[in-house]
């Protein structure tokens, strides 16, 4: 039977832009560690999300023995690539404090849901992009990069350009799921060129050299918001299968797991993410205060 860990939570400012402080919520399993770590990214169509929405998943991950950092980052009108700048910095910030936080710099992964899943994959594929790594750590910090061990995506918006156009088509057809998705996407991405540039699907299809860590795509069904076919795609596949095929062709390993849509925010989803992270970030379990 798997050990269940008690954990504490703490909000920490990891970066400041002028008067705006960005925080991460640290879920720390009790024990001596080291514990594998994951930075978790909220969704919200790049314009209306909060680290609070990660709470259910992050508590499950922490109880499984992971150090979890739910991240606040710039989105919305701050525009692309602001979120990637903050995420890239947060990865390096966590690595630089690995010993202090009872983790290891080589045992850090990313996870995220919806647009957060997209950001997790994009950050992982371009860890050394100078636009994303634009903010240096404080003087005297260890020399660390923003590479990660693995990426767990929950129903990611992997192709912002096709999803934007899909939402516009849905609005014309009167689809209830569309809501204000085009407006939220537009506030962050601004134009089609940005949605093409920061696009893991198109990056692979245009042959960009990227990093491909082990990945998980967890997808609910039915889900017209994330699981649809792009009519402009060169292949007759929905976006999950399209991305997975290209990722494998580029040398990456990715698992594509389908669940019932109603089970997305449940143990069915959260336990699958925890299992994947432990599989790809194995570490000797520390003695801890188990329930």
PDB file of C-alpha atoms in Angstrom:
ATOM      1  CA  UNK A   1       0.000   0.000   0.000  1.00  0.00           C
ATOM      2  CA  UNK A   2       1.378   3.413  -0.967  1.00  0.00           C
ATOM      3  CA  UNK A   3       2.453   5.748   1.796  1.00  0.00           C
ATOM      4  CA  UNK A   4       0.303   8.814   2.364  1.00  0.00           C
ATOM      5  CA  UNK A   5       2.133  11.913   3.543  1.00  0.00           C
ATOM      6  CA  UNK A   6       1.043  14.782   5.689  1.00  0.00           C
ATOM      7  CA  UNK A   7       1.972  18.159   4.223  1.00  0.00           C
ATOM      8  CA  UNK A   8       2.150  21.859   4.988  1.00  0.00           C
ATOM      9  CA  UNK A   9       1.357  24.812   2.720  1.00  0.00           C
ATOM     10  CA  UNK A  10       3.164  28.119   2.417  1.00  0.00           C
ATOM     11  CA  UNK A  11       2.779  31.070   0.047  1.00  0.00           C
ATOM     12  CA  UNK A  12       6.129  32.487  -1.106  1.00  0.00           C
ATOM     13  CA  UNK A  13       6.918  35.463  -3.327  1.00  0.00           C
ATOM     14  CA  UNK A  14       9.228  34.166  -6.043  1.00  0.00           C
ATOM     15  CA  UNK A  15       9.316  37.155  -8.416  1.00  0.00           C
ATOM     16  CA  UNK A  16       8.261  40.793  -8.529  1.00  0.00           C
ATOM     17  CA  UNK A  17       7.427  42.991 -11.504  1.00  0.00           C
ATOM     18  CA  UNK A  18       7.385  46.557 -10.213  1.00  0.00           C
ATOM     19  CA  UNK A  19       4.711  46.659  -7.518  1.00  0.00           C
ATOM     20  CA  UNK A  20       3.240  43.321  -8.606  1.00  0.00           C
ATOM     21  CA  UNK A  21       4.383  40.353  -6.532  1.00  0.00           C
ATOM     22  CA  UNK A  22       4.053  36.849  -7.944  1.00  0.00           C
ATOM     23  CA  UNK A  23       3.709  33.999  -5.495  1.00  0.00           C
ATOM     24  CA  UNK A  24       3.833  30.271  -5.512  1.00  0.00           C
ATOM     25  CA  UNK A  25       1.979  28.039  -3.091  1.00  0.00           C
ATOM     26  CA  UNK A  26       4.299  25.379  -1.771  1.00  0.00           C
ATOM     27  CA  UNK A  27       2.824  22.060  -0.663  1.00  0.00           C
ATOM     28  CA  UNK A  28       5.573  20.345   1.339  1.00  0.00           C
ATOM     29  CA  UNK A  29       5.339  16.715   2.394  1.00  0.00           C
ATOM     30  CA  UNK A  30       6.546  16.208   5.954  1.00  0.00           C
ATOM     31  CA  UNK A  31       9.829  14.351   6.122  1.00  0.00           C
ATOM     32  CA  UNK A  32      13.527  14.701   5.472  1.00  0.00           C
ATOM     33  CA  UNK A  33      13.357  14.238   1.709  1.00  0.00           C
ATOM     34  CA  UNK A  34      14.551  14.637  -0.874  1.00  0.00           C
ATOM     35  CA  UNK A  35      11.194  14.704  -2.627  1.00  0.00           C
ATOM     36  CA  UNK A  36      10.662  15.003  -6.367  1.00  0.00           C
ATOM     37  CA  UNK A  37       9.076  18.361  -7.208  1.00  0.00           C
ATOM     38  CA  UNK A  38       6.482  19.595  -9.674  1.00  0.00           C
ATOM     39  CA  UNK A  39       5.482  23.122 -10.659  1.00  0.00           C
ATOM     40  CA  UNK A  40       1.743  23.162 -11.372  1.00  0.00           C
ATOM     41  CA  UNK A  41       0.159  25.694 -13.745  1.00  0.00           C
ATOM     42  CA  UNK A  42      -3.480  26.779 -13.688  1.00  0.00           C
ATOM     43  CA  UNK A  43      -5.717  27.152 -16.711  1.00  0.00           C
ATOM     44  CA  UNK A  44      -8.135  29.914 -17.688  1.00  0.00           C
ATOM     45  CA  UNK A  45      -7.549  30.418 -21.440  1.00  0.00           C
ATOM     46  CA  UNK A  46      -4.416  32.454 -20.637  1.00  0.00           C
ATOM     47  CA  UNK A  47      -6.586  35.180 -19.167  1.00  0.00           C
ATOM     48  CA  UNK A  48      -8.720  34.218 -16.182  1.00  0.00           C
ATOM     49  CA  UNK A  49      -7.204  31.652 -13.854  1.00  0.00           C
ATOM     50  CA  UNK A  50      -5.762  31.286 -10.378  1.00  0.00           C
ATOM     51  CA  UNK A  51      -3.493  28.915  -8.507  1.00  0.00           C
ATOM     52  CA  UNK A  52      -6.526  28.260  -6.279  1.00  0.00           C
ATOM     53  CA  UNK A  53      -7.980  26.032  -9.015  1.00  0.00           C
ATOM     54  CA  UNK A  54      -4.987  23.699  -8.628  1.00  0.00           C
ATOM     55  CA  UNK A  55      -5.746  22.948  -4.964  1.00  0.00           C
ATOM     56  CA  UNK A  56      -7.516  19.597  -5.378  1.00  0.00           C
ATOM     57  CA  UNK A  57      -4.838  18.150  -7.633  1.00  0.00           C
ATOM     58  CA  UNK A  58      -1.970  19.623  -5.637  1.00  0.00           C
ATOM     59  CA  UNK A  59      -3.187  18.203  -2.345  1.00  0.00           C
ATOM     60  CA  UNK A  60      -3.311  14.726  -3.915  1.00  0.00           C
ATOM     61  CA  UNK A  61       0.192  15.169  -5.348  1.00  0.00           C
ATOM     62  CA  UNK A  62       1.546  16.356  -1.990  1.00  0.00           C
ATOM     63  CA  UNK A  63      -0.046  13.439  -0.146  1.00  0.00           C
ATOM     64  CA  UNK A  64       1.694  11.109  -2.604  1.00  0.00           C
ATOM     65  CA  UNK A  65       5.079  12.474  -1.517  1.00  0.00           C
ATOM     66  CA  UNK A  66       5.763  15.221  -4.051  1.00  0.00           C
ATOM     67  CA  UNK A  67       6.889  18.773  -3.371  1.00  0.00           C
ATOM     68  CA  UNK A  68       4.332  20.875  -5.253  1.00  0.00           C
ATOM     69  CA  UNK A  69       4.596  24.530  -6.268  1.00  0.00           C
ATOM     70  CA  UNK A  70       1.316  25.947  -7.602  1.00  0.00           C
ATOM     71  CA  UNK A  71       2.345  28.988  -9.591  1.00  0.00           C
ATOM     72  CA  UNK A  72       0.940  32.470 -10.017  1.00  0.00           C
ATOM     73  CA  UNK A  73       2.146  34.026 -13.273  1.00  0.00           C
ATOM     74  CA  UNK A  74       1.328  36.906 -15.586  1.00  0.00           C
ATOM     75  CA  UNK A  75      -1.330  36.296 -18.216  1.00  0.00           C
ATOM     76  CA  UNK A  76      -4.196  38.214 -19.804  1.00  0.00           C
ATOM     77  CA  UNK A  77      -3.264  41.691 -20.999  1.00  0.00           C
ATOM     78  CA  UNK A  78       0.383  41.196 -20.041  1.00  0.00           C
ATOM     79  CA  UNK A  79       0.580  39.290 -23.316  1.00  0.00           C
ATOM     80  CA  UNK A  80       2.773  36.582 -24.760  1.00  0.00           C
ATOM     81  CA  UNK A  81       5.443  35.610 -23.709  1.00  0.00           C
ATOM     82  CA  UNK A  82       5.014  37.038 -20.173  1.00  0.00           C
ATOM     83  CA  UNK A  83       3.717  33.784 -18.658  1.00  0.00           C
ATOM     84  CA  UNK A  84       6.657  31.838 -20.117  1.00  0.00           C
ATOM     85  CA  UNK A  85       9.127  34.340 -18.646  1.00  0.00           C
ATOM     86  CA  UNK A  86       7.658  33.790 -15.181  1.00  0.00           C
ATOM     87  CA  UNK A  87       7.505  29.995 -15.538  1.00  0.00           C
ATOM     88  CA  UNK A  88      11.079  29.758 -16.817  1.00  0.00           C
ATOM     89  CA  UNK A  89      12.228  31.879 -13.885  1.00  0.00           C
ATOM     90  CA  UNK A  90      10.233  29.792 -11.394  1.00  0.00           C
ATOM     91  CA  UNK A  91      11.888  26.573 -12.592  1.00  0.00           C
ATOM     92  CA  UNK A  92      15.337  28.086 -12.076  1.00  0.00           C
ATOM     93  CA  UNK A  93      14.263  29.650  -8.760  1.00  0.00           C
ATOM     94  CA  UNK A  94      13.171  26.240  -7.488  1.00  0.00           C
ATOM     95  CA  UNK A  95      16.330  24.524  -8.710  1.00  0.00           C
ATOM     96  CA  UNK A  96      18.499  27.144  -7.012  1.00  0.00           C
ATOM     97  CA  UNK A  97      16.730  26.403  -3.698  1.00  0.00           C
ATOM     98  CA  UNK A  98      16.466  22.653  -4.167  1.00  0.00           C
ATOM     99  CA  UNK A  99      18.408  21.612  -1.066  1.00  0.00           C
ATOM    100  CA  UNK A 100      16.619  24.167   1.111  1.00  0.00           C
ATOM    101  CA  UNK A 101      13.232  22.892  -0.094  1.00  0.00           C
ATOM    102  CA  UNK A 102      14.153  19.211   0.273  1.00  0.00           C
ATOM    103  CA  UNK A 103      14.194  18.400  -3.419  1.00  0.00           C
ATOM    104  CA  UNK A 104      16.855  17.971  -6.113  1.00  0.00           C
ATOM    105  CA  UNK A 105      17.523  20.105  -9.161  1.00  0.00           C
ATOM    106  CA  UNK A 106      17.384  17.012 -11.375  1.00  0.00           C
ATOM    107  CA  UNK A 107      13.968  15.944 -10.053  1.00  0.00           C
ATOM    108  CA  UNK A 108      11.711  18.806 -11.131  1.00  0.00           C
ATOM    109  CA  UNK A 109       8.755  18.383 -13.472  1.00  0.00           C
ATOM    110  CA  UNK A 110       5.894  20.489 -14.796  1.00  0.00           C
ATOM    111  CA  UNK A 111       2.154  19.934 -14.796  1.00  0.00           C
ATOM    112  CA  UNK A 112      -0.824  22.003 -15.842  1.00  0.00           C
ATOM    113  CA  UNK A 113      -4.421  21.901 -16.967  1.00  0.00           C
ATOM    114  CA  UNK A 114      -6.037  23.425 -20.053  1.00  0.00           C
ATOM    115  CA  UNK A 115      -4.013  26.525 -21.025  1.00  0.00           C
ATOM    116  CA  UNK A 116      -1.691  25.668 -18.121  1.00  0.00           C
ATOM    117  CA  UNK A 117      -0.995  22.329 -19.781  1.00  0.00           C
ATOM    118  CA  UNK A 118      -0.030  24.184 -22.947  1.00  0.00           C
ATOM    119  CA  UNK A 119       2.290  26.483 -20.986  1.00  0.00           C
ATOM    120  CA  UNK A 120       3.889  23.518 -19.232  1.00  0.00           C
ATOM    121  CA  UNK A 121       4.720  21.818 -22.522  1.00  0.00           C
ATOM    122  CA  UNK A 122       5.884  25.021 -24.204  1.00  0.00           C
ATOM    123  CA  UNK A 123       8.192  25.870 -21.287  1.00  0.00           C
ATOM    124  CA  UNK A 124       9.592  22.331 -21.334  1.00  0.00           C
ATOM    125  CA  UNK A 125      10.207  22.336 -25.087  1.00  0.00           C
ATOM    126  CA  UNK A 126      12.042  25.688 -25.051  1.00  0.00           C
ATOM    127  CA  UNK A 127      13.957  25.837 -21.727  1.00  0.00           C
ATOM    128  CA  UNK A 128      16.777  27.947 -23.188  1.00  0.00           C
ATOM    129  CA  UNK A 129      14.718  30.326 -25.329  1.00  0.00           C
ATOM    130  CA  UNK A 130      16.270  33.746 -24.579  1.00  0.00           C
ATOM    131  CA  UNK A 131      12.846  35.409 -24.587  1.00  0.00           C
ATOM    132  CA  UNK A 132      11.615  33.062 -21.869  1.00  0.00           C
ATOM    133  CA  UNK A 133      14.881  33.113 -19.862  1.00  0.00           C
ATOM    134  CA  UNK A 134      15.032  36.910 -19.948  1.00  0.00           C
ATOM    135  CA  UNK A 135      15.168  37.440 -16.159  1.00  0.00           C
ATOM    136  CA  UNK A 136      18.350  36.367 -14.402  1.00  0.00           C
ATOM    137  CA  UNK A 137      18.357  34.896 -10.916  1.00  0.00           C
ATOM    138  CA  UNK A 138      19.813  37.120  -8.168  1.00  0.00           C
ATOM    139  CA  UNK A 139      23.590  37.542  -8.127  1.00  0.00           C
ATOM    140  CA  UNK A 140      25.338  34.646  -6.452  1.00  0.00           C
ATOM    141  CA  UNK A 141      22.665  32.085  -7.350  1.00  0.00           C
ATOM    142  CA  UNK A 142      23.751  28.643  -8.554  1.00  0.00           C
ATOM    143  CA  UNK A 143      24.114  28.204 -12.311  1.00  0.00           C
ATOM    144  CA  UNK A 144      20.945  26.316 -13.230  1.00  0.00           C
ATOM    145  CA  UNK A 145      18.830  26.012 -16.356  1.00  0.00           C
ATOM    146  CA  UNK A 146      15.074  25.672 -16.923  1.00  0.00           C
ATOM    147  CA  UNK A 147      15.036  22.104 -18.217  1.00  0.00           C
ATOM    148  CA  UNK A 148      12.591  19.712 -16.556  1.00  0.00           C
ATOM    149  CA  UNK A 149      12.434  15.959 -16.080  1.00  0.00           C
ATOM    150  CA  UNK A 150       8.884  15.385 -17.364  1.00  0.00           C
ATOM    151  CA  UNK A 151       5.571  17.081 -18.192  1.00  0.00           C
ATOM    152  CA  UNK A 152       2.052  16.045 -17.140  1.00  0.00           C
ATOM    153  CA  UNK A 153      -0.714  17.775 -19.105  1.00  0.00           C
ATOM    154  CA  UNK A 154      -4.387  17.615 -18.234  1.00  0.00           C
ATOM    155  CA  UNK A 155      -6.590  18.406 -21.288  1.00  0.00           C
ATOM    156  CA  UNK A 156      -4.128  21.020 -22.614  1.00  0.00           C
ATOM    157  CA  UNK A 157      -4.959  23.664 -25.205  1.00  0.00           C
ATOM    158  CA  UNK A 158      -1.937  22.444 -27.128  1.00  0.00           C
ATOM    159  CA  UNK A 159      -2.657  24.466 -30.281  1.00  0.00           C
ATOM    160  CA  UNK A 160      -3.769  28.008 -29.373  1.00  0.00           C
ATOM    161  CA  UNK A 161      -4.267  29.027 -32.996  1.00  0.00           C
ATOM    162  CA  UNK A 162      -6.558  26.144 -33.937  1.00  0.00           C
ATOM    163  CA  UNK A 163      -8.480  26.428 -30.665  1.00  0.00           C
ATOM    164  CA  UNK A 164      -9.036  30.160 -31.223  1.00  0.00           C
ATOM    165  CA  UNK A 165     -10.410  29.491 -34.691  1.00  0.00           C
ATOM    166  CA  UNK A 166     -12.414  26.528 -33.413  1.00  0.00           C
ATOM    167  CA  UNK A 167     -13.997  28.775 -30.778  1.00  0.00           C
ATOM    168  CA  UNK A 168     -14.923  31.368 -33.398  1.00  0.00           C
ATOM    169  CA  UNK A 169     -16.566  28.660 -35.509  1.00  0.00           C
ATOM    170  CA  UNK A 170     -18.342  27.395 -32.409  1.00  0.00           C
ATOM    171  CA  UNK A 171     -19.643  30.870 -31.632  1.00  0.00           C
ATOM    172  CA  UNK A 172     -21.069  31.193 -35.130  1.00  0.00           C
ATOM    173  CA  UNK A 173     -22.807  27.841 -34.631  1.00  0.00           C
ATOM    174  CA  UNK A 174     -24.167  28.887 -31.229  1.00  0.00           C
ATOM    175  CA  UNK A 175     -22.083  26.413 -29.189  1.00  0.00           C
ATOM    176  CA  UNK A 176     -22.562  27.009 -25.474  1.00  0.00           C
ATOM    177  CA  UNK A 177     -18.993  26.032 -24.542  1.00  0.00           C
ATOM    178  CA  UNK A 178     -17.421  29.017 -26.280  1.00  0.00           C
ATOM    179  CA  UNK A 179     -18.301  31.708 -23.734  1.00  0.00           C
ATOM    180  CA  UNK A 180     -15.606  34.394 -23.697  1.00  0.00           C
ATOM    181  CA  UNK A 181     -12.765  32.098 -24.778  1.00  0.00           C
ATOM    182  CA  UNK A 182     -11.896  34.136 -27.916  1.00  0.00           C
ATOM    183  CA  UNK A 183     -11.656  37.331 -25.875  1.00  0.00           C
ATOM    184  CA  UNK A 184      -9.481  35.742 -23.186  1.00  0.00           C
ATOM    185  CA  UNK A 185      -7.188  34.196 -25.776  1.00  0.00           C
ATOM    186  CA  UNK A 186      -7.007  37.440 -27.719  1.00  0.00           C
ATOM    187  CA  UNK A 187      -6.023  39.482 -24.675  1.00  0.00           C
ATOM    188  CA  UNK A 188      -2.931  37.328 -24.155  1.00  0.00           C
ATOM    189  CA  UNK A 189      -1.895  36.286 -27.653  1.00  0.00           C
ATOM    190  CA  UNK A 190      -2.795  39.528 -29.468  1.00  0.00           C
ATOM    191  CA  UNK A 191      -2.395  38.068 -32.979  1.00  0.00           C
ATOM    192  CA  UNK A 192      -2.133  34.910 -35.078  1.00  0.00           C
ATOM    193  CA  UNK A 193       1.645  35.214 -35.378  1.00  0.00           C
ATOM    194  CA  UNK A 194       2.070  34.841 -31.619  1.00  0.00           C
ATOM    195  CA  UNK A 195      -0.385  31.938 -31.523  1.00  0.00           C
ATOM    196  CA  UNK A 196       1.690  30.266 -34.221  1.00  0.00           C
ATOM    197  CA  UNK A 197       5.025  30.961 -32.533  1.00  0.00           C
ATOM    198  CA  UNK A 198       4.096  29.716 -29.057  1.00  0.00           C
ATOM    199  CA  UNK A 199       2.458  26.612 -30.457  1.00  0.00           C
ATOM    200  CA  UNK A 200       3.848  23.144 -29.591  1.00  0.00           C
ATOM    201  CA  UNK A 201       1.917  21.483 -32.433  1.00  0.00           C
ATOM    202  CA  UNK A 202       3.167  23.831 -35.123  1.00  0.00           C
ATOM    203  CA  UNK A 203       6.678  23.941 -33.637  1.00  0.00           C
ATOM    204  CA  UNK A 204       6.963  20.216 -34.264  1.00  0.00           C
ATOM    205  CA  UNK A 205       5.328  20.357 -37.688  1.00  0.00           C
ATOM    206  CA  UNK A 206       7.690  23.068 -38.897  1.00  0.00           C
ATOM    207  CA  UNK A 207      10.693  21.077 -37.675  1.00  0.00           C
ATOM    208  CA  UNK A 208      11.833  23.311 -34.834  1.00  0.00           C
ATOM    209  CA  UNK A 209      14.532  21.718 -32.702  1.00  0.00           C
ATOM    210  CA  UNK A 210      12.966  21.301 -29.270  1.00  0.00           C
ATOM    211  CA  UNK A 211      13.459  19.387 -26.036  1.00  0.00           C
ATOM    212  CA  UNK A 212      11.064  16.445 -25.617  1.00  0.00           C
ATOM    213  CA  UNK A 213      10.944  15.181 -22.013  1.00  0.00           C
ATOM    214  CA  UNK A 214       8.643  12.259 -21.136  1.00  0.00           C
ATOM    215  CA  UNK A 215       5.056  13.499 -21.236  1.00  0.00           C
ATOM    216  CA  UNK A 216       1.519  12.573 -20.271  1.00  0.00           C
ATOM    217  CA  UNK A 217      -1.647  13.869 -21.939  1.00  0.00           C
ATOM    218  CA  UNK A 218      -4.729  13.181 -19.832  1.00  0.00           C
ATOM    219  CA  UNK A 219      -7.884  13.902 -21.820  1.00  0.00           C
ATOM    220  CA  UNK A 220     -11.562  13.831 -20.881  1.00  0.00           C
ATOM    221  CA  UNK A 221     -14.243  12.811 -23.368  1.00  0.00           C
ATOM    222  CA  UNK A 222     -16.433  14.173 -24.790  1.00  0.00           C
ATOM    223  CA  UNK A 223     -14.626  17.547 -24.794  1.00  0.00           C
ATOM    224  CA  UNK A 224     -15.123  19.887 -27.775  1.00  0.00           C
ATOM    225  CA  UNK A 225     -12.935  22.513 -26.072  1.00  0.00           C
ATOM    226  CA  UNK A 226      -9.735  20.430 -26.162  1.00  0.00           C
ATOM    227  CA  UNK A 227     -10.429  17.280 -28.216  1.00  0.00           C
ATOM    228  CA  UNK A 228     -11.368  18.296 -31.760  1.00  0.00           C
ATOM    229  CA  UNK A 229     -10.014  18.090 -35.289  1.00  0.00           C
ATOM    230  CA  UNK A 230      -8.445  21.188 -36.814  1.00  0.00           C
ATOM    231  CA  UNK A 231      -9.829  21.465 -40.377  1.00  0.00           C
ATOM    232  CA  UNK A 232      -6.510  23.041 -41.415  1.00  0.00           C
ATOM    233  CA  UNK A 233      -4.482  20.104 -40.073  1.00  0.00           C
ATOM    234  CA  UNK A 234      -2.461  18.059 -42.574  1.00  0.00           C
ATOM    235  CA  UNK A 235      -3.600  14.851 -40.854  1.00  0.00           C
ATOM    236  CA  UNK A 236      -7.054  13.420 -40.118  1.00  0.00           C
ATOM    237  CA  UNK A 237      -6.530  13.302 -36.355  1.00  0.00           C
ATOM    238  CA  UNK A 238      -7.938  15.169 -33.381  1.00  0.00           C
ATOM    239  CA  UNK A 239      -5.476  17.500 -31.671  1.00  0.00           C
ATOM    240  CA  UNK A 240      -4.383  15.038 -28.923  1.00  0.00           C
ATOM    241  CA  UNK A 241      -3.471  12.318 -31.442  1.00  0.00           C
ATOM    242  CA  UNK A 242      -1.961  14.862 -33.821  1.00  0.00           C
ATOM    243  CA  UNK A 243       0.380  16.222 -31.158  1.00  0.00           C
ATOM    244  CA  UNK A 244       1.267  12.803 -29.774  1.00  0.00           C
ATOM    245  CA  UNK A 245       2.207  11.518 -33.236  1.00  0.00           C
ATOM    246  CA  UNK A 246       4.447  14.515 -33.896  1.00  0.00           C
ATOM    247  CA  UNK A 247       6.010  14.350 -30.425  1.00  0.00           C
ATOM    248  CA  UNK A 248       6.951  10.710 -30.909  1.00  0.00           C
ATOM    249  CA  UNK A 249       8.288  11.455 -34.387  1.00  0.00           C
ATOM    250  CA  UNK A 250      10.551  14.087 -32.798  1.00  0.00           C
ATOM    251  CA  UNK A 251      11.925  11.464 -30.411  1.00  0.00           C
ATOM    252  CA  UNK A 252       9.736  12.121 -27.389  1.00  0.00           C
ATOM    253  CA  UNK A 253       7.764   9.648 -25.309  1.00  0.00           C
ATOM    254  CA  UNK A 254       4.150  10.548 -24.538  1.00  0.00           C
ATOM    255  CA  UNK A 255       1.238   8.665 -23.050  1.00  0.00           C
ATOM    256  CA  UNK A 256      -2.261   9.624 -24.182  1.00  0.00           C
ATOM    257  CA  UNK A 257      -4.870   8.580 -21.620  1.00  0.00           C
ATOM    258  CA  UNK A 258      -8.618   9.126 -22.056  1.00  0.00           C
ATOM    259  CA  UNK A 259     -11.041   9.368 -19.134  1.00  0.00           C
ATOM    260  CA  UNK A 260     -14.701  10.250 -18.741  1.00  0.00           C
ATOM    261  CA  UNK A 261     -15.217  14.007 -18.894  1.00  0.00           C
ATOM    262  CA  UNK A 262     -17.100  13.938 -15.596  1.00  0.00           C
ATOM    263  CA  UNK A 263     -14.049  12.404 -13.869  1.00  0.00           C
ATOM    264  CA  UNK A 264     -11.614  15.172 -14.772  1.00  0.00           C
ATOM    265  CA  UNK A 265     -11.596  16.828 -11.350  1.00  0.00           C
ATOM    266  CA  UNK A 266     -11.391  13.612  -9.345  1.00  0.00           C
ATOM    267  CA  UNK A 267      -9.000  10.961  -8.075  1.00  0.00           C
ATOM    268  CA  UNK A 268      -9.163   9.277 -11.491  1.00  0.00           C
ATOM    269  CA  UNK A 269      -7.358  12.285 -12.947  1.00  0.00           C
ATOM    270  CA  UNK A 270      -5.191  13.307  -9.988  1.00  0.00           C
ATOM    271  CA  UNK A 271      -3.895   9.810  -9.232  1.00  0.00           C
ATOM    272  CA  UNK A 272      -2.879   9.316 -12.868  1.00  0.00           C
ATOM    273  CA  UNK A 273      -0.808  12.506 -12.752  1.00  0.00           C
ATOM    274  CA  UNK A 274       0.816  11.484  -9.460  1.00  0.00           C
ATOM    275  CA  UNK A 275       1.685   8.019 -10.790  1.00  0.00           C
ATOM    276  CA  UNK A 276       3.254   9.475 -13.928  1.00  0.00           C
ATOM    277  CA  UNK A 277       5.361  11.973 -11.977  1.00  0.00           C
ATOM    278  CA  UNK A 278       6.644   9.327  -9.576  1.00  0.00           C
ATOM    279  CA  UNK A 279       7.422   6.982 -12.465  1.00  0.00           C
ATOM    280  CA  UNK A 280       9.596   9.540 -14.214  1.00  0.00           C
ATOM    281  CA  UNK A 281      11.115  11.151 -11.120  1.00  0.00           C
ATOM    282  CA  UNK A 282      11.993   8.162  -8.929  1.00  0.00           C
ATOM    283  CA  UNK A 283      13.599   9.066  -5.630  1.00  0.00           C
ATOM    284  CA  UNK A 284      14.189   7.094  -2.477  1.00  0.00           C
ATOM    285  CA  UNK A 285      11.163   7.804  -0.308  1.00  0.00           C
ATOM    286  CA  UNK A 286      12.066   9.633   2.885  1.00  0.00           C
ATOM    287  CA  UNK A 287      10.756   8.611   6.277  1.00  0.00           C
ATOM    288  CA  UNK A 288       7.756  10.848   6.833  1.00  0.00           C
ATOM    289  CA  UNK A 289       4.755  11.348   8.996  1.00  0.00           C
ATOM    290  CA  UNK A 290       2.196   9.155   7.240  1.00  0.00           C
ATOM    291  CA  UNK A 291      -1.494   9.221   7.961  1.00  0.00           C
TER     292      UNK A 291
END
